[in-house]
XYZ file of N, CA and C in Angstrom:
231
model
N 35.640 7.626 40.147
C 36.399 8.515 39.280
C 35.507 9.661 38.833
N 36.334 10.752 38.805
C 35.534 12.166 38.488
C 35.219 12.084 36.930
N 35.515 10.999 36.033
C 35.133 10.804 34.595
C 34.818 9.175 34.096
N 33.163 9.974 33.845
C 33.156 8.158 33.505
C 32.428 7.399 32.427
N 32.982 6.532 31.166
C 32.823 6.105 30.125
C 31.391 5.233 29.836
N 30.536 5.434 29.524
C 29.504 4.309 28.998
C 29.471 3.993 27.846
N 29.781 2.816 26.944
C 29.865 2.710 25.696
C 28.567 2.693 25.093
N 28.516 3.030 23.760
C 27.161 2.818 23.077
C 26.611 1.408 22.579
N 25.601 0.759 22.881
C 24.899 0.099 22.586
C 24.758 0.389 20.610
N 24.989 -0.958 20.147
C 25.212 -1.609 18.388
C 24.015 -0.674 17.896
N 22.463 -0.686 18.678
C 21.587 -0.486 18.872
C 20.948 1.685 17.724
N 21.760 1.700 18.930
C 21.884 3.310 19.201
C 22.461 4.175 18.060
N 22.114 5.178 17.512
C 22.604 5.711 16.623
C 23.514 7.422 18.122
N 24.773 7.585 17.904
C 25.287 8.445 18.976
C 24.646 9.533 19.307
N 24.580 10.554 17.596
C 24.198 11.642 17.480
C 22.779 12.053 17.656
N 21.881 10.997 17.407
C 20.516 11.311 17.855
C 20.504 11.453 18.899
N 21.040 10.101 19.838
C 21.268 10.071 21.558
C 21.258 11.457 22.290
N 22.530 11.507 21.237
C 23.083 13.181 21.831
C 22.162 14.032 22.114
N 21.338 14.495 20.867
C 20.326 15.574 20.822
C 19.357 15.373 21.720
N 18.950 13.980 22.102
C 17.779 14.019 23.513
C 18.699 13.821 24.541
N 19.697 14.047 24.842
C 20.525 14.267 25.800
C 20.288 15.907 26.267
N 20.846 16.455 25.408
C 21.220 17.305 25.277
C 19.052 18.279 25.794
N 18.515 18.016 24.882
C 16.841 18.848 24.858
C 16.470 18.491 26.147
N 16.990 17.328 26.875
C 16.528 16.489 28.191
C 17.311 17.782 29.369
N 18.309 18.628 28.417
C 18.959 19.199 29.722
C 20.663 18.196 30.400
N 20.664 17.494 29.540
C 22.244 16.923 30.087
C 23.439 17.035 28.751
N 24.081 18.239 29.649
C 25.354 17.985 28.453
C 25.984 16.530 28.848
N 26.713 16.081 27.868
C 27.235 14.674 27.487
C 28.221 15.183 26.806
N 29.428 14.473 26.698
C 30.317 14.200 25.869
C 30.575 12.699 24.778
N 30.502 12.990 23.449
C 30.405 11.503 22.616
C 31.019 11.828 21.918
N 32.215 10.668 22.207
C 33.323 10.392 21.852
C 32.502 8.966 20.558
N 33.138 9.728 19.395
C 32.244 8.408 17.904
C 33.424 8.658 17.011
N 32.953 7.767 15.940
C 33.784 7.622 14.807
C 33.937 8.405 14.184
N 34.803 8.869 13.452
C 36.284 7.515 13.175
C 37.009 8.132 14.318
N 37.052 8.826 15.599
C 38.109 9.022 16.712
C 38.037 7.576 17.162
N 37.339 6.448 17.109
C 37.090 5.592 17.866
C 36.445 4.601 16.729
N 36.890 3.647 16.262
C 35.970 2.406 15.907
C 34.344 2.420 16.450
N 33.487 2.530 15.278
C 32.278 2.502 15.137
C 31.518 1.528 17.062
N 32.194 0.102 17.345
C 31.673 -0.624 18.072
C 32.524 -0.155 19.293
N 33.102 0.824 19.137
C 34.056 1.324 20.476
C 33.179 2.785 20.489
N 32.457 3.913 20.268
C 31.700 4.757 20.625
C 31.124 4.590 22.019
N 31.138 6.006 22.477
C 31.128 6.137 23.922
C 30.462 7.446 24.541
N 30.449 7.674 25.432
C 29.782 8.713 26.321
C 30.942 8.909 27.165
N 31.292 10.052 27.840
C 31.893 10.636 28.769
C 31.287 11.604 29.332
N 30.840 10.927 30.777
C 30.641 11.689 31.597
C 31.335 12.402 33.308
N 31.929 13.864 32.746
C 32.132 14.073 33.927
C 31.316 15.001 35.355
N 31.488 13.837 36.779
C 31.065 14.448 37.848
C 31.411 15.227 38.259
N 31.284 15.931 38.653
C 31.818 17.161 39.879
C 31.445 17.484 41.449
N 31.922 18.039 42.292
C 31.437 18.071 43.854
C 30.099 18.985 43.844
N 30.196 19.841 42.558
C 29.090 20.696 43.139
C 27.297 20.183 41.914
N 27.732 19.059 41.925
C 26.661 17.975 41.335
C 25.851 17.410 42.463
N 24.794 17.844 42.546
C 23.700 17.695 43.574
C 23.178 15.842 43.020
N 22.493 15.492 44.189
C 21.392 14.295 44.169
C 20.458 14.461 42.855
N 19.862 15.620 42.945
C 19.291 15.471 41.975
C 19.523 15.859 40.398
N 21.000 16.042 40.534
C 21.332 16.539 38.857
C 21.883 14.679 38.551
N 22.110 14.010 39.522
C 22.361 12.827 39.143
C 20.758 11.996 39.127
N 20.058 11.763 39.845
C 19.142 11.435 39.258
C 18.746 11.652 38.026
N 18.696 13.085 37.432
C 18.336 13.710 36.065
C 18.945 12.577 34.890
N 20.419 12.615 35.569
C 21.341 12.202 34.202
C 20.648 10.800 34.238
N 20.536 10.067 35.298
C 20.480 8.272 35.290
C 19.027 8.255 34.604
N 17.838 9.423 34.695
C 16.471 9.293 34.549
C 16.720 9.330 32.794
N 17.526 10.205 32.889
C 17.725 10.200 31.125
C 18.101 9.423 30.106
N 19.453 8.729 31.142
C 19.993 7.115 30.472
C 19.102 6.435 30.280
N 18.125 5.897 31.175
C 16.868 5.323 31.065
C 16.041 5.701 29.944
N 15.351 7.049 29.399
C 14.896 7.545 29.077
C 15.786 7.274 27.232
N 16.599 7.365 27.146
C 17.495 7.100 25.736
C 17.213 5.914 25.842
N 17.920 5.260 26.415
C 18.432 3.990 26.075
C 16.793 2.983 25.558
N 15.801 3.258 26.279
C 14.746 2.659 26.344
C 14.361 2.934 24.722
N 14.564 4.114 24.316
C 13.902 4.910 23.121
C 14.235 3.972 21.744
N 15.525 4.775 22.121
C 16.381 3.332 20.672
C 16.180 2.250 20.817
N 16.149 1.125 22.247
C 16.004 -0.010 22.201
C 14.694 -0.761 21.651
N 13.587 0.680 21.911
C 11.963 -0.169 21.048
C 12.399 0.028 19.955
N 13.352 1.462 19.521
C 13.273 1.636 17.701
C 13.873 0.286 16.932
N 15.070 -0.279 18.199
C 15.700 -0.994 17.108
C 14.761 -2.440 16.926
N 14.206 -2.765 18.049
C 12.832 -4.218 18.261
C 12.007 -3.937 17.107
N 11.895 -2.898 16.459
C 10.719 -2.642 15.477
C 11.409 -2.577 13.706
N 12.216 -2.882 13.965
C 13.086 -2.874 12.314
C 13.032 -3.543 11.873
């Protein structure tokens, strides 16, 4: 599908996400509360044809790159 949902991790605060999304070079769409129940927050991402190999690498290097970030912040609380 040309649009596709990753929910947020309990973990993760959205809007920070966002901003190293975003400084990393990947627009994102985050879909958060109250449009959506706090444990229902999400990401929308859409592909397109003229999305190269490596603008997808970028995005997946970045998921990595978030997700890892918050996950030490939240191990350390």
């Amino acid at each position: 599908a040309a649009i596709i949902t990753i929910k947020v991790p309990d973990f993760m605060n959205i809007r920070e996400a966002s901003i190293d999304f975003h400084e990393r070079g990947i627009f994102i769409n985050s879909i958060e509360y109250p449009a959506v129940p706090l444990n229902e927050q999400r990401y929308r991402i859409s592909i397109m044809s003229s999305h190269t190999k490596e603008h997808i690498d970028r995005l997946t290097e970045s998921f990595d790159f978030v997700w890892n970030k918050f996950r030490k912040q939240s191990s350390t609380i």
